[in-house]
Coordinates of N, CA and C and ligand atoms in Angstrom, one line a residue:
M1 N -44.0 -177.4 75.4 CA -44.8 -176.6 76.3 C -44.1 -176.5 77.7
E2 N -44.0 -175.4 78.2 CA -43.2 -175.2 79.4 C -44.1 -175.4 80.6
N3 N -43.7 -176.2 81.6 CA -44.5 -176.4 82.8 C -43.5 -176.4 84.0
K4 N -43.8 -175.5 84.9 CA -42.9 -175.4 86.0 C -43.6 -176.0 87.3
V5 N -42.9 -176.8 87.9 CA -43.4 -177.5 89.1 C -42.5 -177.0 90.3
Y6 N -43.2 -176.6 91.4 CA -42.4 -176.2 92.6 C -42.0 -177.4 93.4
I7 N -40.7 -177.6 93.5 CA -40.2 -178.8 94.1 C -39.5 -178.5 95.4
Y8 N -38.6 -177.5 95.5 CA -37.8 -177.2 96.7 C -38.2 -175.9 97.3
R9 N -38.6 -176.0 98.6 CA -39.0 -174.8 99.4 C -37.8 -174.0 99.8
S10 N -38.1 -172.8 100.3 CA -37.0 -171.8 100.5 C -36.0 -172.3 101.6
F11 N -36.5 -172.9 102.7 CA -35.6 -173.3 103.7 C -34.7 -174.4 103.2
E12 N -35.4 -175.3 102.4 CA -34.7 -176.4 101.8 C -33.5 -176.0 100.9
R13 N -33.8 -175.0 100.1 CA -32.8 -174.5 99.2 C -31.6 -173.8 100.0
F14 N -32.0 -173.0 101.0 CA -31.0 -172.4 101.9 C -30.2 -173.4 102.5
W15 N -30.8 -174.5 103.1 CA -30.1 -175.5 103.8 C -29.1 -176.3 102.8
H16 N -29.6 -176.6 101.6 CA -28.8 -177.2 100.6 C -27.5 -176.5 100.3
W17 N -27.7 -175.2 100.0 CA -26.5 -174.4 99.6 C -25.6 -174.1 100.7
M18 N -26.1 -173.9 101.9 CA -25.3 -173.7 103.1 C -24.4 -174.9 103.3
Q19 N -25.1 -176.1 103.2 CA -24.5 -177.3 103.4 C -23.4 -177.6 102.4
A20 N -23.7 -177.2 101.2 CA -22.7 -177.3 100.1 C -21.4 -176.5 100.4
V21 N -21.6 -175.3 100.8 CA -20.5 -174.4 101.0 C -19.7 -174.9 102.2
L22 N -20.4 -175.3 103.3 CA -19.8 -175.8 104.5 C -19.0 -177.1 104.3
I23 N -19.6 -178.0 103.6 CA -18.9 -179.3 103.3 C -17.7 -179.1 102.4
F24 N -17.9 -178.1 101.5 CA -16.7 -177.8 100.6 C -15.6 -177.2 101.5
M25 N -15.9 -176.3 102.4 CA -14.9 -175.7 103.3 C -14.3 -176.8 104.2
L26 N -15.2 -177.6 104.8 CA -14.7 -178.7 105.7 C -13.8 -179.7 104.9
A27 N -14.1 -180.0 103.7 CA -13.3 -180.9 102.9 C -12.0 -180.3 102.6
A28 N -12.0 -179.0 102.1 CA -10.7 -178.3 101.8 C -9.8 -178.2 103.0
T29 N -10.4 -177.7 104.1 CA -9.5 -177.5 105.3 C -9.1 -178.8 105.9
G30 N -10.1 -179.8 105.9 CA -9.8 -181.1 106.5 C -8.7 -181.8 105.8
F31 N -8.7 -181.8 104.4 CA -7.7 -182.4 103.7 C -6.3 -181.7 103.8
E32 N -6.4 -180.4 104.1 CA -5.1 -179.7 104.4 C -4.6 -180.2 105.8
I33 N -5.5 -180.3 106.7 CA -5.0 -180.8 108.1 C -4.4 -182.2 107.9
H34 N -5.1 -183.0 107.0 CA -4.7 -184.4 106.7 C -3.3 -184.4 106.0
G35 N -3.0 -183.3 105.4 CA -1.7 -183.2 104.7 C -1.8 -183.5 103.2
S36 N -3.0 -183.6 102.6 CA -3.1 -183.9 101.2 C -3.0 -182.7 100.3
I37 N -3.4 -181.5 100.8 CA -3.3 -180.3 100.0 C -2.7 -179.2 100.9
S38 N -2.3 -178.1 100.2 CA -1.9 -177.0 101.1 C -2.4 -175.7 100.4
F39 N -3.2 -175.0 101.2 CA -3.8 -173.8 100.6 C -3.9 -172.6 101.7
F40 N -4.6 -172.9 102.8 CA -4.8 -171.9 103.8 C -3.6 -171.8 104.8
G41 N -2.8 -172.8 104.8 CA -1.7 -172.9 105.9 C -2.4 -173.7 107.0
Y42 N -1.6 -174.6 107.6 CA -2.1 -175.6 108.6 C -2.9 -174.9 109.7
K43 N -2.3 -173.9 110.3 CA -3.0 -173.2 111.5 C -4.4 -172.7 111.1
N44 N -4.4 -171.9 110.0 CA -5.7 -171.4 109.5 C -6.6 -172.5 109.2
A45 N -6.1 -173.5 108.5 CA -7.0 -174.7 108.2 C -7.7 -175.2 109.4
V46 N -7.0 -175.4 110.5 CA -7.6 -175.9 111.7 C -8.7 -174.9 112.2
T47 N -8.3 -173.6 112.2 CA -9.3 -172.6 112.7 C -10.6 -172.6 111.8
Y48 N -10.4 -172.6 110.5 CA -11.5 -172.6 109.6 C -12.3 -173.9 109.7
H49 N -11.6 -175.0 109.9 CA -12.3 -176.3 110.0 C -13.2 -176.3 111.2
N50 N -12.7 -175.7 112.3 CA -13.5 -175.7 113.5 C -14.7 -174.8 113.4
I51 N -14.5 -173.6 112.8 CA -15.6 -172.6 112.7 C -16.7 -173.2 111.8
S52 N -16.2 -173.8 110.6 CA -17.2 -174.4 109.7 C -18.0 -175.5 110.3
A53 N -17.2 -176.3 111.2 CA -17.9 -177.4 111.8 C -19.0 -177.0 112.8
Y54 N -18.7 -175.9 113.5 CA -19.7 -175.4 114.5 C -20.9 -174.9 113.7
I55 N -20.7 -174.1 112.6 CA -21.8 -173.6 111.8 C -22.6 -174.8 111.2
F56 N -21.9 -175.8 110.7 CA -22.5 -177.0 110.2 C -23.4 -177.7 111.2
M57 N -22.9 -177.8 112.4 CA -23.7 -178.5 113.4 C -25.0 -177.7 113.8
V58 N -24.9 -176.4 113.8 CA -26.1 -175.5 114.0 C -27.1 -175.8 112.9
L59 N -26.6 -175.8 111.6 CA -27.4 -176.0 110.5 C -28.1 -177.3 110.5
I60 N -27.4 -178.4 111.0 CA -27.9 -179.7 111.1 C -29.1 -179.7 112.1
V61 N -29.0 -179.0 113.2 CA -30.0 -178.9 114.2 C -31.3 -178.3 113.6
F62 N -31.1 -177.2 112.8 CA -32.3 -176.5 112.1 C -32.9 -177.5 111.1
A63 N -32.0 -178.2 110.3 CA -32.5 -179.0 109.3 C -33.3 -180.2 109.9
I64 N -32.8 -180.8 111.0 CA -33.5 -181.9 111.6 C -34.9 -181.4 112.0
F65 N -34.9 -180.2 112.7 CA -36.2 -179.6 113.1 C -37.1 -179.4 111.9
W66 N -36.6 -178.8 110.8 CA -37.4 -178.6 109.6 C -38.0 -179.9 109.0
H67 N -37.1 -180.9 108.9 CA -37.6 -182.2 108.4 C -38.7 -182.8 109.2
F68 N -38.7 -182.6 110.5 CA -39.8 -183.2 111.3 C -41.0 -182.3 111.3
V69 N -40.9 -181.0 111.4 CA -42.1 -180.2 111.4 C -42.9 -180.2 110.1
T70 N -42.1 -180.3 109.0 CA -42.8 -180.3 107.7 C -43.2 -181.7 107.2
G71 N -42.7 -182.7 107.9 CA -42.9 -184.1 107.5 C -42.1 -184.5 106.3
E72 N -41.1 -183.7 105.9 CA -40.3 -184.0 104.8 C -39.4 -185.2 105.0
W73 N -39.2 -185.6 106.2 CA -38.4 -186.8 106.5 C -38.9 -188.0 105.8
K74 N -40.2 -188.0 105.5 CA -40.8 -189.1 104.8 C -40.3 -189.3 103.4
Q75 N -39.7 -188.2 102.8 CA -39.1 -188.4 101.5 C -38.0 -189.4 101.5
Y76 N -37.4 -189.6 102.6 CA -36.2 -190.5 102.7 C -36.5 -191.9 103.0
I77 N -37.8 -192.3 103.2 CA -38.1 -193.7 103.5 C -37.7 -194.5 102.3
P78 N -36.8 -195.5 102.5 CA -36.3 -196.2 101.4 C -37.4 -197.1 100.7
T79 N -37.3 -197.3 99.5 CA -38.2 -198.2 98.7 C -37.4 -198.9 97.7
S80 N -37.8 -200.2 97.5 CA -37.1 -200.9 96.4 C -37.8 -200.8 95.1
E81 N -39.0 -200.2 95.1 CA -39.8 -200.0 93.9 C -39.0 -199.1 92.9
H82 N -38.8 -199.5 91.7 CA -38.1 -198.8 90.7 C -36.6 -198.6 91.0
L83 N -36.1 -199.2 92.0 CA -34.7 -199.0 92.4 C -33.8 -199.6 91.3
A84 N -34.1 -200.8 90.8 CA -33.4 -201.4 89.8 C -33.5 -200.6 88.5
A85 N -34.7 -200.1 88.2 CA -34.9 -199.4 87.0 C -34.1 -198.1 87.0
Q86 N -34.0 -197.4 88.2 CA -33.3 -196.2 88.3 C -31.8 -196.4 88.1
L87 N -31.3 -197.5 88.7 CA -29.9 -197.9 88.5 C -29.6 -198.2 87.1
N88 N -30.5 -198.9 86.5 CA -30.4 -199.3 85.1 C -30.3 -198.1 84.2
F89 N -31.1 -197.1 84.5 CA -31.2 -195.8 83.8 C -29.8 -195.1 83.8
Y90 N -29.2 -195.0 85.0 CA -28.0 -194.3 85.1 C -26.8 -195.1 84.4
L91 N -26.9 -196.4 84.4 CA -25.8 -197.2 83.9 C -26.0 -197.4 82.4
F92 N -27.2 -197.5 81.9 CA -27.4 -197.8 80.4 C -28.4 -196.8 79.7
G93 N -29.6 -196.7 80.3 CA -30.6 -195.9 79.6 C -30.2 -194.5 79.3
I94 N -29.5 -193.8 80.2 CA -29.2 -192.4 80.0 C -28.3 -192.2 78.7
F95 N -27.6 -193.2 78.3 CA -26.7 -193.1 77.2 C -27.5 -193.4 75.9
K96 N -28.7 -193.9 76.0 CA -29.6 -194.2 74.9 C -30.8 -193.3 74.8
N97 N -30.7 -192.2 75.5 CA -31.8 -191.3 75.5 C -33.2 -191.8 76.1
A98 N -33.1 -192.8 76.9 CA -34.3 -193.4 77.5 C -35.0 -192.4 78.4
P99 N -36.3 -192.5 78.6 CA -36.9 -191.6 79.5 C -36.5 -191.9 81.0
H100 N -36.6 -190.8 81.9 CA -36.4 -191.1 83.3 C -37.4 -192.1 83.8
P101 N -36.9 -193.1 84.6 CA -37.9 -194.1 85.1 C -38.8 -193.6 86.2
T102 N -38.4 -192.5 86.9 CA -39.3 -192.0 87.9 C -39.5 -190.5 87.7
K103 N -40.6 -190.0 88.2 CA -40.8 -188.5 88.0 C -40.9 -187.8 89.3
K104 N -40.4 -186.6 89.3 CA -40.4 -185.8 90.5 C -41.7 -185.2 90.8
A105 N -42.0 -185.1 92.1 CA -43.3 -184.4 92.5 C -43.0 -183.9 93.9
V106 N -43.8 -182.9 94.3 CA -43.6 -182.3 95.6 C -43.7 -183.4 96.7
L107 N -44.6 -184.4 96.5 CA -44.8 -185.4 97.5 C -43.7 -186.5 97.4
S108 N -43.1 -186.6 96.3 CA -42.0 -187.6 96.1 C -41.0 -187.1 95.2
K109 N -40.0 -186.3 95.8 CA -39.1 -185.7 94.9 C -37.8 -186.4 94.7
L110 N -37.6 -187.5 95.6 CA -36.4 -188.2 95.5 C -36.6 -189.6 94.8
N111 N -35.7 -189.9 93.8 CA -35.9 -191.2 93.2 C -35.4 -192.3 94.2
P112 N -35.7 -193.6 94.0 CA -35.3 -194.6 94.9 C -33.8 -194.7 95.3
L113 N -33.0 -194.4 94.3 CA -31.6 -194.4 94.5 C -31.2 -193.2 95.4
Q114 N -31.8 -192.1 95.2 CA -31.5 -190.9 96.0 C -31.9 -191.2 97.5
R115 N -33.1 -191.8 97.6 CA -33.6 -192.0 98.9 C -32.6 -192.8 99.7
L116 N -32.1 -193.9 99.1 CA -31.2 -194.8 99.8 C -29.8 -194.1 100.1
V117 N -29.3 -193.3 99.1 CA -28.1 -192.7 99.3 C -28.2 -191.5 100.3
Y118 N -29.2 -190.7 100.2 CA -29.3 -189.5 101.1 C -29.6 -190.0 102.5
L119 N -30.4 -191.1 102.7 CA -30.7 -191.6 104.0 C -29.4 -192.1 104.6
S120 N -28.6 -192.8 103.9 CA -27.3 -193.3 104.4 C -26.4 -192.1 104.8
L121 N -26.4 -191.1 104.0 CA -25.6 -189.9 104.4 C -26.1 -189.3 105.7
K122 N -27.5 -189.3 105.9 CA -28.1 -188.7 107.1 C -27.9 -189.5 108.3
I123 N -28.0 -190.8 108.2 CA -27.9 -191.6 109.4 C -26.6 -192.3 109.6
L124 N -25.7 -192.3 108.6 CA -24.4 -193.0 108.8 C -23.2 -192.0 108.6
V125 N -23.1 -191.4 107.4 CA -21.9 -190.7 107.1 C -21.8 -189.4 107.9
I126 N -22.9 -188.6 107.9 CA -22.8 -187.3 108.6 C -22.7 -187.5 110.1
P127 N -23.5 -188.4 110.7 CA -23.2 -188.7 112.1 C -21.8 -189.1 112.5
T128 N -21.3 -190.0 111.6 CA -19.9 -190.4 111.8 C -18.9 -189.2 111.8
M129 N -19.2 -188.3 110.8 CA -18.3 -187.1 110.7 C -18.5 -186.2 112.0
V130 N -19.7 -186.0 112.4 CA -20.0 -185.1 113.5 C -19.4 -185.8 114.8
I131 N -19.7 -187.0 115.1 CA -19.3 -187.7 116.3 C -17.8 -187.8 116.4
S132 N -17.2 -188.3 115.3 CA -15.7 -188.4 115.3 C -15.1 -187.0 115.4
G133 N -15.7 -186.0 114.7 CA -15.2 -184.6 114.7 C -15.2 -184.0 116.1
L134 N -16.3 -184.3 116.8 CA -16.4 -183.8 118.2 C -15.4 -184.5 119.1
L135 N -15.3 -185.8 118.9 CA -14.3 -186.5 119.8 C -12.9 -186.0 119.5
Y136 N -12.6 -185.7 118.2 CA -11.4 -185.1 117.8 C -11.2 -183.8 118.6
M137 N -12.2 -182.9 118.5 CA -12.2 -181.6 119.1 C -11.9 -181.7 120.6
F138 N -12.5 -182.6 121.3 CA -12.5 -182.6 122.8 C -11.5 -183.6 123.3
Y139 N -10.8 -184.3 122.4 CA -9.8 -185.3 122.8 C -8.6 -184.6 123.5
R140 N -8.7 -184.5 124.8 CA -7.7 -183.9 125.6 C -7.3 -182.5 125.3
Y141 N -8.0 -181.9 124.3 CA -7.6 -180.5 123.9 C -7.8 -179.5 125.0
P142 N -9.1 -179.5 125.6 CA -9.3 -178.4 126.5 C -8.3 -178.4 127.7
Q143 N -7.8 -179.6 128.0 CA -6.9 -179.7 129.1 C -5.4 -179.5 128.7
K144 N -5.3 -179.2 127.5 CA -3.9 -179.0 126.9 C -3.0 -180.2 127.3
G145 N -3.6 -181.4 127.3 CA -2.8 -182.6 127.6 C -2.4 -182.9 129.0
T146 N -2.8 -181.9 129.9 CA -2.4 -182.2 131.3 C -3.4 -183.1 132.0
I147 N -4.7 -182.9 131.8 CA -5.7 -183.8 132.4 C -6.3 -184.5 131.2
A148 N -6.4 -185.8 131.4 CA -7.1 -186.5 130.3 C -8.6 -186.4 130.4
G149 N -9.2 -185.5 129.6 CA -10.6 -185.3 129.7 C -11.3 -186.4 129.0
L150 N -11.1 -186.7 127.8 CA -11.6 -187.8 127.1 C -10.5 -188.8 127.0
N151 N -10.5 -189.7 127.9 CA -9.3 -190.6 128.0 C -9.3 -191.8 127.1
I152 N -9.3 -191.5 125.8 CA -9.2 -192.5 124.8 C -7.7 -192.7 124.5
D153 N -7.2 -193.9 124.5 CA -5.8 -194.2 124.4 C -5.1 -193.5 123.2
S154 N -5.8 -193.6 122.1 CA -5.1 -193.0 120.9 C -6.1 -192.2 120.1
V155 N -5.7 -191.2 119.5 CA -6.5 -190.4 118.6 C -6.7 -191.1 117.2
E156 N -5.8 -192.1 117.0 CA -5.8 -192.7 115.7 C -7.1 -193.3 115.2
V157 N -7.8 -193.9 116.2 CA -9.1 -194.5 115.7 C -10.1 -193.5 115.4
I158 N -10.1 -192.3 116.1 CA -11.0 -191.2 115.7 C -10.6 -190.7 114.4
A159 N -9.3 -190.5 114.1 CA -8.9 -190.0 112.8 C -9.3 -190.9 111.7
L160 N -9.2 -192.2 112.0 CA -9.5 -193.2 111.0 C -11.0 -193.1 110.5
F161 N -11.9 -193.0 111.5 CA -13.3 -192.9 111.2 C -13.6 -191.6 110.5
H162 N -13.0 -190.5 111.0 CA -13.3 -189.2 110.5 C -12.8 -189.1 109.0
T163 N -11.6 -189.6 108.8 CA -11.0 -189.5 107.4 C -11.8 -190.5 106.5
A164 N -12.1 -191.6 106.9 CA -12.8 -192.6 106.1 C -14.2 -192.0 105.6
A165 N -14.9 -191.4 106.6 CA -16.2 -190.7 106.3 C -16.0 -189.6 105.3
A166 N -14.9 -188.8 105.5 CA -14.6 -187.7 104.7 C -14.4 -188.2 103.2
F167 N -13.7 -189.3 103.0 CA -13.5 -189.9 101.7 C -14.9 -190.3 101.1
V168 N -15.7 -190.9 101.9 CA -17.0 -191.3 101.4 C -17.8 -190.1 100.9
L169 N -17.8 -189.0 101.8 CA -18.6 -187.8 101.5 C -18.0 -187.1 100.2
T170 N -16.7 -187.1 100.1 CA -16.1 -186.5 98.9 C -16.5 -187.3 97.6
A171 N -16.5 -188.6 97.8 CA -16.9 -189.4 96.6 C -18.3 -189.1 96.2
F172 N -19.2 -189.0 97.3 CA -20.6 -188.7 97.0 C -20.7 -187.4 96.2
I173 N -19.9 -186.4 96.7 CA -20.0 -185.0 96.0 C -19.6 -185.1 94.6
I174 N -18.6 -185.9 94.2 CA -18.2 -186.0 92.8 C -19.3 -186.6 92.0
V175 N -19.9 -187.7 92.5 CA -21.0 -188.3 91.8 C -22.2 -187.4 91.7
H176 N -22.5 -186.7 92.8 CA -23.6 -185.8 92.9 C -23.5 -184.7 91.8
L177 N -22.3 -184.1 91.7 CA -22.1 -183.1 90.7 C -22.4 -183.6 89.3
Y178 N -22.0 -184.8 89.0 CA -22.3 -185.4 87.7 C -23.8 -185.5 87.5
L179 N -24.4 -186.1 88.6 CA -25.9 -186.4 88.5 C -26.7 -185.2 88.3
I180 N -26.2 -184.1 88.8 CA -27.0 -182.8 88.7 C -27.3 -182.5 87.2
T181 N -26.3 -182.9 86.4 CA -26.5 -182.6 85.0 C -27.4 -183.6 84.2
T182 N -28.0 -184.6 84.9 CA -28.7 -185.6 84.2 C -30.2 -185.4 84.3
G183 N -30.7 -184.2 84.6 CA -32.1 -184.0 84.7 C -32.8 -183.9 83.3
T184 N -34.0 -183.3 83.3 CA -34.7 -183.1 82.0 C -33.8 -182.4 81.0
T185 N -33.1 -181.4 81.4 CA -32.1 -180.7 80.6 C -30.8 -180.7 81.5
P186 N -29.7 -180.4 80.9 CA -28.4 -180.4 81.8 C -28.5 -179.5 83.0
T187 N -29.3 -178.4 82.9 CA -29.3 -177.4 84.0 C -30.6 -177.4 84.8
S188 N -31.6 -178.3 84.4 CA -32.9 -178.2 85.1 C -32.8 -178.5 86.6
N189 N -32.0 -179.5 87.0 CA -31.9 -179.8 88.4 C -31.2 -178.7 89.2
L190 N -30.2 -178.1 88.6 CA -29.5 -177.0 89.2 C -30.5 -175.8 89.4
K191 N -31.2 -175.5 88.3 CA -32.1 -174.3 88.4 C -33.2 -174.6 89.5
A192 N -33.6 -175.8 89.6 CA -34.7 -176.2 90.6 C -34.1 -175.9 92.0
M193 N -32.9 -176.2 92.2 CA -32.4 -176.0 93.6 C -32.1 -174.5 93.8
I194 N -32.0 -173.7 92.8 CA -31.8 -172.3 93.0 C -33.1 -171.6 93.1
T195 N -34.0 -171.8 92.2 CA -35.3 -171.1 92.2 C -36.4 -171.8 92.9
G196 N -36.3 -173.1 93.1 CA -37.4 -173.9 93.7 C -38.3 -174.6 92.6
F197 N -38.2 -174.0 91.4 CA -39.1 -174.5 90.3 C -38.3 -175.3 89.4
E198 N -38.9 -176.4 88.9 CA -38.3 -177.2 87.9 C -39.1 -177.3 86.7
E199 N -38.5 -177.1 85.5 CA -39.2 -177.2 84.3 C -39.2 -178.7 83.9
L200 N -40.4 -179.2 83.8 CA -40.6 -180.6 83.4 C -41.1 -180.6 81.9
D201 N -40.6 -181.7 81.2 CA -41.1 -181.7 79.8 C -42.5 -182.2 79.7
H202 N -43.0 -182.1 78.5 CA -44.5 -182.4 78.3 C -44.9 -183.7 78.8
H203 N -44.0 -184.7 78.6 CA -44.3 -186.1 79.0 C -44.6 -186.1 80.5
H204 N -43.7 -185.4 81.2 CA -43.9 -185.4 82.7 C -45.1 -184.5 83.0
T205 N -45.3 -183.5 82.3 CA -46.4 -182.6 82.6 C -47.8 -183.3 82.7
T206 N -48.0 -184.1 81.7 CA -49.3 -184.8 81.7 C -49.5 -185.7 82.9
E207 N -48.4 -186.3 83.3 CA -48.4 -187.3 84.4 C -48.4 -186.7 85.7
N208 N -48.0 -185.4 85.8 CA -47.8 -184.8 87.1 C -48.9 -183.9 87.5
K209 N -50.1 -184.1 86.9 CA -51.2 -183.2 87.2 C -51.4 -183.0 88.7
S210 N -51.5 -184.1 89.4 CA -51.9 -184.0 90.9 C -50.8 -183.2 91.6
S211 N -49.5 -183.5 91.3 CA -48.5 -182.8 92.0 C -48.5 -181.3 91.7
K212 N -49.0 -181.0 90.5 CA -49.1 -179.5 90.1 C -50.1 -178.8 91.0
E213 N -51.2 -179.5 91.3 CA -52.2 -178.9 92.1 C -51.7 -178.7 93.5
I214 N -51.0 -179.7 94.0 CA -50.4 -179.6 95.4 C -49.4 -178.4 95.3
T215 N -48.7 -178.3 94.2 CA -47.7 -177.3 94.1 C -48.2 -175.9 94.3
A216 N -49.4 -175.6 93.7 CA -49.9 -174.3 93.8 C -50.2 -174.0 95.2
A217 N -50.7 -174.9 96.0 CA -51.0 -174.7 97.4 C -49.7 -174.5 98.2
E218 N -48.7 -175.3 97.8 CA -47.4 -175.2 98.5 C -46.8 -173.8 98.3
V219 N -46.9 -173.3 97.0 CA -46.3 -172.0 96.7 C -46.9 -170.9 97.6
N220 N -48.2 -171.0 97.8 CA -48.9 -170.0 98.6 C -48.5 -170.1 100.1
N221 N -48.1 -171.3 100.5 CA -47.7 -171.5 101.9 C -46.3 -171.1 102.2
D222 N -45.5 -170.9 101.1 CA -44.1 -170.7 101.3 C -43.7 -169.5 102.0
Ligands
LIG1 C1 -19.4 -181.3 112.4 C2 -18.6 -181.8 111.6 C3 -17.1 -181.9 111.8 C4 -16.3 -181.7 113.0 C5 -16.8 -181.3 114.4 C6 -14.9 -181.8 112.6 C7 -13.8 -181.7 113.4 C8 -12.5 -182.0 113.1 C9 -11.4 -181.8 114.0 C10 -11.4 -181.3 115.4 C11 -10.3 -182.3 113.3 C12 -8.9 -182.3 113.8 C13 -8.2 -181.0 113.6 C14 -6.9 -181.0 114.4 O1 -6.1 -181.9 114.3 O2 -6.6 -180.0 115.0 C15 -10.7 -182.7 112.0 C16 -9.9 -183.2 111.0 C17 -10.3 -183.5 109.7 N1 -11.6 -183.3 109.2 FE1 -13.2 -182.7 110.2 N2 -14.9 -182.1 111.2 C18 -16.2 -182.2 110.8 C19 -16.6 -182.4 109.4 C20 -15.7 -182.7 108.4 C21 -16.1 -182.9 107.0 C22 -17.6 -182.8 106.5 C23 -15.0 -183.3 106.3 C24 -14.8 -183.6 104.9 C25 -15.7 -183.8 104.0 C26 -13.9 -183.3 107.3 C27 -12.6 -183.7 107.0 C28 -11.6 -183.8 107.9 C29 -10.3 -184.3 107.6 C30 -9.8 -185.0 106.2 C31 -9.5 -184.2 108.7 C32 -8.0 -184.6 108.9 C33 -8.0 -186.0 109.6 C34 -6.7 -186.5 109.8 O3 -5.8 -186.5 109.0 O4 -6.4 -187.0 110.9 N3 -14.4 -183.0 108.5 N4 -12.1 -182.5 111.9

């Protein structure tokens, strides 16, 4: 029996995909600046990296606003409940066709592991990228080296933080791409982030009654 639950609202989907494109651009151009790959040419890579960074920062401001006005920030409050079960599922259960240990609902759409990882991205990794990126941008650049605007002795420490966070974010994306395929069906998570609706199997359907009711109200409000 097919049952669709509305999980991701329109702004959330827009934010997710914009962020995906921008982080992809920032990683590609950033690693070209770093010297790991060569695609756009160094000069273009710097220009595209700066443009994407500015758009990314505007998006972050809107996303922060959205999380607070909708109360969605609460989705990221970490919990240890079912955390071990979720980890156990990804390491062992998933290979034995075990059921998902947690179920998605509008009011709680992130599993405990996601809460922990996404919160760390939001409060540690992304801020490190943005702050070190801004320091990078304004490190003596506006003065063309003549006046020391941001008089930090060496750009090295900035580069170190920025590059380290870039590696962490890239590692996250690789794991994220794999985990996308581990929903109820291999494409159900992806479809949910495109359409907003996720098909849950019958097992989930019966247990998700209350969230279905909320869902109907949410759809009307969207
Ligand atoms: C708002 C966010 C960001 C800002 C403001 C920013 C800014 C910058 C700036 C100004 C540079 C130096 C360019 C130059 O030397 O002319 C840089 C380098 C770099 N960026 Fe970003 N960036 C941001 C986000 C990201 C993200 C999300 C990634 C990767 C996922 C990334 C990866 C890199 C890498 C790998 C380098 C080269 C570092 C090095 O080799 O020293 N950046 N970034």
